[in-house]
Short mmCIF file of C-alpha atoms in Angstrom, two decimals:
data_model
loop_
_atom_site.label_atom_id
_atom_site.label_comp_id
_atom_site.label_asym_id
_atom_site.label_seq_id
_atom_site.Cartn_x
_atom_site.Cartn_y
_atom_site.Cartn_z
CA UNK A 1 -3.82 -15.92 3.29
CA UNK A 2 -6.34 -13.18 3.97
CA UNK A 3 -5.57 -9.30 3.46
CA UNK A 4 -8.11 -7.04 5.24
CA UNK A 5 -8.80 -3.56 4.67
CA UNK A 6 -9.90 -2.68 8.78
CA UNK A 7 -12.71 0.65 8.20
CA UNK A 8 -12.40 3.43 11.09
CA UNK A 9 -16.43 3.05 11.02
CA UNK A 10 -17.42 4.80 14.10
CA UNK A 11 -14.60 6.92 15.71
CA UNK A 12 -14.54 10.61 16.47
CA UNK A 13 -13.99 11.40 12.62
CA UNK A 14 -16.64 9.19 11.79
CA UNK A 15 -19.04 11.31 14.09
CA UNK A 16 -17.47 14.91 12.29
CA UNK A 17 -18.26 13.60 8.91
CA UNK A 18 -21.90 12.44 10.03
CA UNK A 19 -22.02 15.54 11.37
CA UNK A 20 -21.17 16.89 8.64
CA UNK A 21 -22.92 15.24 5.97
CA UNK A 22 -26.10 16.73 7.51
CA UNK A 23 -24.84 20.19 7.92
CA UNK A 24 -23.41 20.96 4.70
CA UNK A 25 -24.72 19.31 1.26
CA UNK A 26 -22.48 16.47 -0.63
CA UNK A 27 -21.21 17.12 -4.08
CA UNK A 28 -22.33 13.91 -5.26
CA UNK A 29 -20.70 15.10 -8.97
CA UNK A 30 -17.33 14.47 -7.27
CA UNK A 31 -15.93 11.08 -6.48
CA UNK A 32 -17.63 10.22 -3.14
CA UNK A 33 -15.02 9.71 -0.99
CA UNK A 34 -13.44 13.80 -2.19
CA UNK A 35 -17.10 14.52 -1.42
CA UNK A 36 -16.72 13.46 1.98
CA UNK A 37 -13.25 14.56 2.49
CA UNK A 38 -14.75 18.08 1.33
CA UNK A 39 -17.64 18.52 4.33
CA UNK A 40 -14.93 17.23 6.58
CA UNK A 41 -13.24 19.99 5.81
CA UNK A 42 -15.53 22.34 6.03
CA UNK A 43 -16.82 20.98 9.22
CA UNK A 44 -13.15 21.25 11.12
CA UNK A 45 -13.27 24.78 10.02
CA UNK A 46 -17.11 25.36 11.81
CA UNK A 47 -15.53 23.04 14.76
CA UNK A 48 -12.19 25.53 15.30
CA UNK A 49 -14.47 28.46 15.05
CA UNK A 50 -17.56 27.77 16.91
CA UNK A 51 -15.84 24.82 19.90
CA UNK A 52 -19.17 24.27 21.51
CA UNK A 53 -20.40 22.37 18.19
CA UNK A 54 -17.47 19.74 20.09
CA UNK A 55 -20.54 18.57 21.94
CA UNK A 56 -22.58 17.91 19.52
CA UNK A 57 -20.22 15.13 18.13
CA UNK A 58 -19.45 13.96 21.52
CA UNK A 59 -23.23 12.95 21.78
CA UNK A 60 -23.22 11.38 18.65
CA UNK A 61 -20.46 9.30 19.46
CA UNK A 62 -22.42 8.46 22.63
CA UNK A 63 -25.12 7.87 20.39
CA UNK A 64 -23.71 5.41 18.50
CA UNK A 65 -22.79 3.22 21.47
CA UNK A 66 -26.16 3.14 22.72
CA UNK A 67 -27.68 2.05 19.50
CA UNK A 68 -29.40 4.62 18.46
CA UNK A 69 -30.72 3.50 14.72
CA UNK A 70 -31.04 6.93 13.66
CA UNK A 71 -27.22 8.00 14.15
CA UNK A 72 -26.09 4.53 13.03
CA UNK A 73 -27.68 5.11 9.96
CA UNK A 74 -26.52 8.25 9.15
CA UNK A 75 -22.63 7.38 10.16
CA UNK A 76 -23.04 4.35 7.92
CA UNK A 77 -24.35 6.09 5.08
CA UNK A 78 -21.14 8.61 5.48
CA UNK A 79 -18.81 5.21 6.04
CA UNK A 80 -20.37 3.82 2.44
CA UNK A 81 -20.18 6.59 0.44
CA UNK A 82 -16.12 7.22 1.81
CA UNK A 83 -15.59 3.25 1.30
CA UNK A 84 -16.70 3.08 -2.31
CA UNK A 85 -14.47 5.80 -3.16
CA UNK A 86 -11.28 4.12 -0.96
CA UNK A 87 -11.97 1.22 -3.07
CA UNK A 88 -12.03 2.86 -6.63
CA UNK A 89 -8.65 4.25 -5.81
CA UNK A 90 -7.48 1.09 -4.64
CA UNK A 91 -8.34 -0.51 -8.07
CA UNK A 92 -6.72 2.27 -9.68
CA UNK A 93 -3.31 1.22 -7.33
CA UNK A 94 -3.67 -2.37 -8.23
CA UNK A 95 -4.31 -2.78 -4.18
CA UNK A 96 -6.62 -5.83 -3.66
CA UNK A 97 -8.24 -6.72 -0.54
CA UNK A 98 -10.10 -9.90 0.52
CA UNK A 99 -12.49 -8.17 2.99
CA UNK A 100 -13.24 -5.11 4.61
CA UNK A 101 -13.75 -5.30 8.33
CA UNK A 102 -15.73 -2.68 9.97
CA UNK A 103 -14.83 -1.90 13.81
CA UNK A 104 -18.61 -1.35 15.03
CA UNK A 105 -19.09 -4.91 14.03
CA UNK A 106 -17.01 -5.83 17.67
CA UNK A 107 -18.93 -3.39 19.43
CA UNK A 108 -22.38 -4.69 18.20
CA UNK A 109 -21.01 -8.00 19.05
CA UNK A 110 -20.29 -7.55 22.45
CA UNK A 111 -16.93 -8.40 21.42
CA UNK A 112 -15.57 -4.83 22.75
CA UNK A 113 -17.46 -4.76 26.12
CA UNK A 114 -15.71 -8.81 26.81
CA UNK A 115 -12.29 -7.68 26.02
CA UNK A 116 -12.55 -4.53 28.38
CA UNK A 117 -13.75 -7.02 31.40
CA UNK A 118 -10.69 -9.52 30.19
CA UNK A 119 -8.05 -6.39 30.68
CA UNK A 120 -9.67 -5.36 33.82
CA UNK A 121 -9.62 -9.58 34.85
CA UNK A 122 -5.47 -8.94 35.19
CA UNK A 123 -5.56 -5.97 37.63
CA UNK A 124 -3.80 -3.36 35.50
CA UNK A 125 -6.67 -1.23 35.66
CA UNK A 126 -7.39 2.15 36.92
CA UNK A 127 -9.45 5.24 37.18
CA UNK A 128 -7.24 7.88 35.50
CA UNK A 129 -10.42 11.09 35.30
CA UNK A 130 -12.87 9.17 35.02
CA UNK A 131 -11.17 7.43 31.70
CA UNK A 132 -10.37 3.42 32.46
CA UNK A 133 -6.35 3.04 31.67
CA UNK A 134 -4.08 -0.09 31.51
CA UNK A 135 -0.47 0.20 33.56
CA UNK A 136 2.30 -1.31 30.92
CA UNK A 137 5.09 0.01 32.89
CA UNK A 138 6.46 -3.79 33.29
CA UNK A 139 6.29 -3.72 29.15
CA UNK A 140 8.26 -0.44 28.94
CA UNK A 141 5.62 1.79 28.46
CA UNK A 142 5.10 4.75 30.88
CA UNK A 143 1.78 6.39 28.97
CA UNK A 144 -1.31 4.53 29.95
CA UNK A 145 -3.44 3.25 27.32
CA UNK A 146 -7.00 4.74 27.57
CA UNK A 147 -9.47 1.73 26.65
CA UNK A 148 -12.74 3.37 28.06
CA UNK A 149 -13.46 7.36 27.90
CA UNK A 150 -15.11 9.05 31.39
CA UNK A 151 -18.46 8.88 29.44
CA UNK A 152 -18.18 5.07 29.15
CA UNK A 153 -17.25 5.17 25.27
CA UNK A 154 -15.05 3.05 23.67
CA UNK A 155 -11.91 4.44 21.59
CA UNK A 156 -10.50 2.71 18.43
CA UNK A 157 -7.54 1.35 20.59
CA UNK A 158 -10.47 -0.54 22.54
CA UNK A 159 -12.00 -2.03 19.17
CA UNK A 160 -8.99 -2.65 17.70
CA UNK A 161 -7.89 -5.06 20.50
CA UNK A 162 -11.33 -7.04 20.37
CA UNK A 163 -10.31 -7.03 16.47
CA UNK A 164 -7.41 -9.30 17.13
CA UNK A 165 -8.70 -11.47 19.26
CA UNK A 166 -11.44 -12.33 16.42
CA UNK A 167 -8.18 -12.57 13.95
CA UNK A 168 -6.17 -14.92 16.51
CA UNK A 169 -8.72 -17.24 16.40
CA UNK A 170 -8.90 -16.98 12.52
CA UNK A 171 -5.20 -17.61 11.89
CA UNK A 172 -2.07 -18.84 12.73
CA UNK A 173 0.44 -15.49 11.63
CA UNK A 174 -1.01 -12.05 11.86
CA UNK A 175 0.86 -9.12 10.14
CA UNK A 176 -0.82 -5.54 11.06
CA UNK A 177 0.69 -2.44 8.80
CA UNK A 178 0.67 0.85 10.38
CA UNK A 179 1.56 4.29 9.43
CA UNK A 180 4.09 6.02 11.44
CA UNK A 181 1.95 7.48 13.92
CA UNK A 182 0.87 4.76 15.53
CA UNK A 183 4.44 3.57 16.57
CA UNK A 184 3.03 3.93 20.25
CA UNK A 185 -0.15 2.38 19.61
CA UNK A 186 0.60 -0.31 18.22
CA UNK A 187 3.29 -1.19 21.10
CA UNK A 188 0.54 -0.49 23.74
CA UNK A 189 -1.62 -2.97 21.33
CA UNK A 190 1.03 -5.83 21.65
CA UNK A 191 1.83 -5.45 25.22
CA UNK A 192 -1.99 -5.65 26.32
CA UNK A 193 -2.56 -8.62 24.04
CA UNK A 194 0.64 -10.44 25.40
CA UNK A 195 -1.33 -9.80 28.48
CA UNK A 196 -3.92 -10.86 28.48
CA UNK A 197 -2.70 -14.50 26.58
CA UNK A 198 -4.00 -13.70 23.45
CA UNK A 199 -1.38 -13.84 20.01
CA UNK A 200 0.24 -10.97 19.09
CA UNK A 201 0.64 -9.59 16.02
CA UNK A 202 3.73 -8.91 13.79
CA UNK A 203 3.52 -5.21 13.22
CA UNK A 204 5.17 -3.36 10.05
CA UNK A 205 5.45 0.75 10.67
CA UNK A 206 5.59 2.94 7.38
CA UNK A 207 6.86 6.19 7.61
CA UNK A 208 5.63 8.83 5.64
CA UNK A 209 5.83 9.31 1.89
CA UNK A 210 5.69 13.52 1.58
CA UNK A 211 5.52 15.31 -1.64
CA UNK A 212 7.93 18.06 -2.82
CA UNK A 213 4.95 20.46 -1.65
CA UNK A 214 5.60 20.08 2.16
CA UNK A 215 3.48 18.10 4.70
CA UNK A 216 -0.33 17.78 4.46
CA UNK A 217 -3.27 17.58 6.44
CA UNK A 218 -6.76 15.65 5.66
CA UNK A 219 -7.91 18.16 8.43
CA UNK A 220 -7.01 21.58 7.51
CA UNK A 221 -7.58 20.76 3.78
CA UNK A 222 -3.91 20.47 2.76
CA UNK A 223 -3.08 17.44 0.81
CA UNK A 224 -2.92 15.83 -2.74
CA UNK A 225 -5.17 12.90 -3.04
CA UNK A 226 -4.24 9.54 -4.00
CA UNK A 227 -6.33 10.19 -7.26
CA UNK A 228 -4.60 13.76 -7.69
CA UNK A 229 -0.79 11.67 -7.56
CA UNK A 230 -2.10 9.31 -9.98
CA UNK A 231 -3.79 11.48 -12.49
CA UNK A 232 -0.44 13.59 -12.43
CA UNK A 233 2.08 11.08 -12.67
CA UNK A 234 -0.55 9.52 -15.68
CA UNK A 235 -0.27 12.61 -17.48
CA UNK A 236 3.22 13.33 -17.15
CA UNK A 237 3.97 9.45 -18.24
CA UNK A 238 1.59 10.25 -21.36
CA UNK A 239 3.99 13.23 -22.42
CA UNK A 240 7.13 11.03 -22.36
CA UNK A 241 5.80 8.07 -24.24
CA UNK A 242 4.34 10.99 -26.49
CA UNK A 243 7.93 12.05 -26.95
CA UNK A 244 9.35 8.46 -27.62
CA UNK A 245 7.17 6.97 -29.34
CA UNK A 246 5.49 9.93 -31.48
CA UNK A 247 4.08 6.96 -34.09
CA UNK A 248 1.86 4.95 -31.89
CA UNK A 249 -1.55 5.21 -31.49
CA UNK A 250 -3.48 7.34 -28.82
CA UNK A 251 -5.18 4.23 -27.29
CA UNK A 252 -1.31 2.73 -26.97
CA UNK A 253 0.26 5.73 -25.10
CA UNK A 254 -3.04 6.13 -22.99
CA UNK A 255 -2.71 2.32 -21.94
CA UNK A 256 1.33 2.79 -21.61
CA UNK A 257 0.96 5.63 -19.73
CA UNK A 258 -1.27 4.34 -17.20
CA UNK A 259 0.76 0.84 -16.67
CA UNK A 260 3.82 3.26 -16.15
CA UNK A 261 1.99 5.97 -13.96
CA UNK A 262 1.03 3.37 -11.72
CA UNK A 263 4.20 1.85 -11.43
CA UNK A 264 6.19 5.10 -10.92
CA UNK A 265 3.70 5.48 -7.65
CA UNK A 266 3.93 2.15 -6.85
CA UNK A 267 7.59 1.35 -7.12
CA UNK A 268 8.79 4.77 -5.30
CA UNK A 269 6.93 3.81 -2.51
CA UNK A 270 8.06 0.55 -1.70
CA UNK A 271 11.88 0.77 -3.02
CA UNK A 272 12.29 2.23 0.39
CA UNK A 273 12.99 0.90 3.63
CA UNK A 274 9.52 0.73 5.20
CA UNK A 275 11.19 2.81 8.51
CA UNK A 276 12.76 5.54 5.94
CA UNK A 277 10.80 8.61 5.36
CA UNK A 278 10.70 9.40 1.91
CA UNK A 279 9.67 12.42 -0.29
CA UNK A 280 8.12 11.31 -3.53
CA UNK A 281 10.19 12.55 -6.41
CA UNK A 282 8.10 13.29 -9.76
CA UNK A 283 11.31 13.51 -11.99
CA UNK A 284 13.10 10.61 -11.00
CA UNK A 285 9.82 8.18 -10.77
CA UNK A 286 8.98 8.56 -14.23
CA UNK A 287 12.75 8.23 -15.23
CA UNK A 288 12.86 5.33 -18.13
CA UNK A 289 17.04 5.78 -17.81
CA UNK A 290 17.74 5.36 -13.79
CA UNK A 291 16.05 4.44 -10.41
CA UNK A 292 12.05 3.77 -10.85
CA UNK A 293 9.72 1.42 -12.19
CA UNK A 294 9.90 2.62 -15.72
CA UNK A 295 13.55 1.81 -16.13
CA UNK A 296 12.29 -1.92 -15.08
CA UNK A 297 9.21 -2.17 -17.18
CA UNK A 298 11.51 -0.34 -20.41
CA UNK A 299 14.41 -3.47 -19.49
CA UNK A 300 11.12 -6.29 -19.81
CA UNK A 301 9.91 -4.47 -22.92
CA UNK A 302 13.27 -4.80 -24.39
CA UNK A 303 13.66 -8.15 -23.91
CA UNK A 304 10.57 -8.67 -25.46
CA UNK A 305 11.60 -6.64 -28.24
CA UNK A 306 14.72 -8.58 -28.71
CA UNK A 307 12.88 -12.22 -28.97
CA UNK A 308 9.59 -10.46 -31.21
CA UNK A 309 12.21 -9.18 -33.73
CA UNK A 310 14.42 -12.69 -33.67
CA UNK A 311 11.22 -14.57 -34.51
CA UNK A 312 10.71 -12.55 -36.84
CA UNK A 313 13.99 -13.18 -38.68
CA UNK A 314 13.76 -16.59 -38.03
CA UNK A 315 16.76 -16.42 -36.23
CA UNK A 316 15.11 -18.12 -32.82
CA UNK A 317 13.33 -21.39 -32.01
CA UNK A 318 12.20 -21.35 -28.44
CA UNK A 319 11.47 -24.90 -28.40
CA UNK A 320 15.26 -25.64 -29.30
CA UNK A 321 17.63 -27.04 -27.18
CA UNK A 322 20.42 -24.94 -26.13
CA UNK A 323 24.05 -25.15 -24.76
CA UNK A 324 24.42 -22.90 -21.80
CA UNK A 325 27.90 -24.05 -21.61
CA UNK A 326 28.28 -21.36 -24.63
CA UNK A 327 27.68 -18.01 -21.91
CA UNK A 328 30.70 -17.80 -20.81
CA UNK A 329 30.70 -13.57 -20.92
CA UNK A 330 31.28 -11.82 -17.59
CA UNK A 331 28.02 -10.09 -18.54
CA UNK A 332 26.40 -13.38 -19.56
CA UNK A 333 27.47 -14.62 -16.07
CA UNK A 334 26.22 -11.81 -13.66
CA UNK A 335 23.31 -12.12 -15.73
CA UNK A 336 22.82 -15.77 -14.42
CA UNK A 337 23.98 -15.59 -11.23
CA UNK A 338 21.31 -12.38 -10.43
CA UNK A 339 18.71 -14.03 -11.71
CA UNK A 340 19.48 -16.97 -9.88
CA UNK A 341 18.82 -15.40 -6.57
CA UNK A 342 15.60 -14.60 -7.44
CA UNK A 343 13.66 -17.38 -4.95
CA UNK A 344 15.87 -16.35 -2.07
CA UNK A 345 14.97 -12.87 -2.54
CA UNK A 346 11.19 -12.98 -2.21
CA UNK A 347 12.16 -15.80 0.77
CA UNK A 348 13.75 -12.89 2.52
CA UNK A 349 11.36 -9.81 2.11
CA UNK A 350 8.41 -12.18 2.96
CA UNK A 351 9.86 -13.61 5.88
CA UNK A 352 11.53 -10.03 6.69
CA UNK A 353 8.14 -7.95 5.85
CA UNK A 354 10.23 -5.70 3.77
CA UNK A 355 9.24 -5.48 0.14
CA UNK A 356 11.97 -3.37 -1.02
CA UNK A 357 14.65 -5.86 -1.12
CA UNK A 358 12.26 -7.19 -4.22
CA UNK A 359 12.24 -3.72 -5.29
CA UNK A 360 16.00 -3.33 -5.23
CA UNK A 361 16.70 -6.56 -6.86
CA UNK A 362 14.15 -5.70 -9.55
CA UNK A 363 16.43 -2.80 -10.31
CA UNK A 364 19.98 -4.37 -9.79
CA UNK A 365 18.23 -7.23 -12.59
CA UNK A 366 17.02 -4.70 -15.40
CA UNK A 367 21.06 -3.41 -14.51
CA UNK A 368 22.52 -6.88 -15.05
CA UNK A 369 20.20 -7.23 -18.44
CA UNK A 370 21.10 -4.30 -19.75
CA UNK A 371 24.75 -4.69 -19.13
CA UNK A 372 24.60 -8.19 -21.35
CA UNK A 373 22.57 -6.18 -24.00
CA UNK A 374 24.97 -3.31 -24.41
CA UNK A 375 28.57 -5.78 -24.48
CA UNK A 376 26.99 -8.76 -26.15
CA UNK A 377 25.68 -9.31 -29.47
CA UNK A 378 22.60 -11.17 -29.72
CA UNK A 379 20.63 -11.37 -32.76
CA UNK A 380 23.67 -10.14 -34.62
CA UNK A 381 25.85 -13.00 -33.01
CA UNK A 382 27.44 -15.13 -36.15
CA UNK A 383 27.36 -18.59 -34.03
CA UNK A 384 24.27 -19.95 -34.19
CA UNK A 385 24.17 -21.75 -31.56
CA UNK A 386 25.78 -18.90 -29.52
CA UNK A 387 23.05 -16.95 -30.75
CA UNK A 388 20.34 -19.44 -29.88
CA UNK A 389 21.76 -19.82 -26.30
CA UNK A 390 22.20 -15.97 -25.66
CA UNK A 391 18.13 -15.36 -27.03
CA UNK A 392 17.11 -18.27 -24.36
CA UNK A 393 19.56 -15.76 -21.82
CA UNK A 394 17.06 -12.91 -23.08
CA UNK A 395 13.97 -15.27 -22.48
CA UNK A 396 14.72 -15.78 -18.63
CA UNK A 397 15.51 -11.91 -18.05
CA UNK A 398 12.29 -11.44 -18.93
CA UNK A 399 10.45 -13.78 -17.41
CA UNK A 400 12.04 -12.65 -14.34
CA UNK A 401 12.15 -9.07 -14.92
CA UNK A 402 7.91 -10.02 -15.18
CA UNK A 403 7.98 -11.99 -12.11
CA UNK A 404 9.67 -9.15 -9.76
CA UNK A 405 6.87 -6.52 -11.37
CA UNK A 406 4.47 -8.51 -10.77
CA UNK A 407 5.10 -9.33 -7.29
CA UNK A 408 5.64 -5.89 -6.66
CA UNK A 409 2.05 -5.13 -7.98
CA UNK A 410 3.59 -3.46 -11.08
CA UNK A 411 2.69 -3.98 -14.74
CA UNK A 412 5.13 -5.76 -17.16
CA UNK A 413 4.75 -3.90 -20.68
CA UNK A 414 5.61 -5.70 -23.93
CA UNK A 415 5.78 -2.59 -25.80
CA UNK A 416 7.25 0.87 -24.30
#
């Protein structure tokens, strides 16, 4: 398996930030990519205000087409500096990727220019103002898709279609993720692939994830950066693990904090449906009693908890053998049986594309654990070998418990 991070290296927003980048000087103090995000700003605003600049990125898109090493320079010098700060932030998210793809690489190619003669090859072609469409009205679609602007440029669409037929030849199941607004798109993609005869992808559509604040725009300057979520949810987890555990060490609630910031952002976003719209909820992500990822990582630490403090008592021997004939419990039993599912589970997201039937069962789990902690006696059980079979209980809970987090991208603390 490959995962591939596909970079918008030469499109229209491309151009504005090149654009730009030599217009208005870079705060190289901040993180590059808020640098960039800040000119692009500022460069809409010039755009709305003064529309005949609109030319001046139209030739620079034209620019780029042609090969002209000057403009290709400076839109990959705006590309690298946004890139390297996409990928700090990715660290940050625990979001790994194998490779980043840029699109200009199948226009350099020739890559682009082959798959526009291969659509034009079936006859679906047409002159639409001077723009080259494709008909898929026998696919259900009754928009054209533009492939070739009057100017003779190339749009994303375009690249992105001589993109997968580089990644059918490369493997044998292709999953694209999209955000919500390319619901269209990403049909129109399909449909011309299917085509043309060349494999189409499997396509997962995310809706939005909103904040309390309202909607937001990269455009008009109205949004709260990846970095802004995560420093806030960071410092908010820092304050509760202030509150609970007042006796520990700076460097412990720093390193608690972040492993439960993290998972807050991760686990809100992916316990929902990937077609649900969501609006991400800063109370109930942090909560270490109910729905989100701290609730899951607090379960795991208490299990860990449990077994640290029966070692210490002497009162467990992992390498013992056990009778699991003894659980007999109702809780003790849903206990087993949940965690027994746990294989099928991750069978059924994967082969579904929807990760938050891992995230649910993650949460239904801690539920089942915690049940068996609150009616059941552990530690304090007088049969020994009751005991001895109920701490082995504890043992796969959290092994589990640290399997599902970790699947999910999410850290599995020992200590909360």
């Amino acid at each position: 398996m490959e995962v591939q991070y596909y970079v918008n290296d030469m499109g229209r927003q491309i151009a504005v930030v090149s654009w730009a980048c030599e217009r208005f000087e870079l705060d190289l103090s901040k993180k590059s990519d808020a640098a960039i995000a800040d000119v692009y700003i500022k460069a809409n605003v010039e755009l709305d205000k003064n529309p005949e600049y609109v030319k001046e990125i139209d030739a620079l898109m034209e620019k780029v087409e042609a090969g002209d090493v000057k403009t290709i320079e400076n839109f990959n010098k705006a590309v690298s500096l946004a890139v390297a700060g996409i990928k700090e932030t990715l660290l940050r998210l625990n979001v790994v990727h194998d490779e980043f793809v840029n699109e200009s690489t199948f226009l350099k190619s020739g890559a682009v220019h082959n798959i526009v003669e291969r659509i034009k090859a079936t006859g679906r072609t047409k002159m639409d103002k001077g723009a080259l469409v494709v008909d898929l009205s026998d696919y259900g679609f009754e928009k054209t898709l533009v492939i070739q602007r009057s100017n003779g440029t190339s749009l994303y669409t375009t690249r992105d279609l001589a993109y997968h037929e580089w990644k059918a030849g490369q493997a044998d199941r292709i999953i694209d993720v999209f955000g919500a607004d390319h619901k269209l798109i990403s049909g129109q993609l399909r449909a011309t692939l299917n085509a043309i005869g060349i494999k189409e992808p499997e396509v997962v559509i995310f809706e939005f994830v909103s904040l309390p604040e309202g909607s937001m725009s990269t455009r008009r300057g109205q949004f709260i950066s990846a970095d802004d979520l995560f420093d806030r949810v960071t410092e908010a987890a820092f304050e509760q693990v202030e509150t609970r555990r007042p006796e520990t060490s700076y460097e412990f609630k720093k390193q608690v904090a972040e492993t439960v910031g993290l998972g807050a952002v991760r686990y809100d976003i992916v316990r929902v449906s990937p077609e649900k719209s969501t609006v991400f909820n800063w109370k109930e992500a942090l909560d270490f009693e109910k729905q989100g990822a701290p609730y899951i990582q607090y379960s795991h630490a208490r299990a860990c908890s449990i077994l640290e403090k029966a070692k210490e008592e002497a009162a467990w021997n992992p390498e013992e053998k056990i009778d699991p004939s003894l659980l007999v419990e109702d809780s003790e039993i849903d206990l087993i049986k949940k965690m027994a599912v746990f294989d099928s589970i991750i069978d059924l997201g994967a082969r579904e594309l929807k990760p938050h039937i891992l995230a649910i069962y993650a949460r239904e789990l801690a539920d089942a654990f915690n049940q068996f902690y609150r009616f059941v006696p552990v530690i304090a059980a007088e049969d020994e070998k009751v005991r001895a079979a109920r701490l082995a209980l504890v043992d796969c809970a959290r092994i589990v418990l640290a399997n599902s987090l970790d699947t999910l991208g999410i850290g599995a603390p020992e200590s909360m």
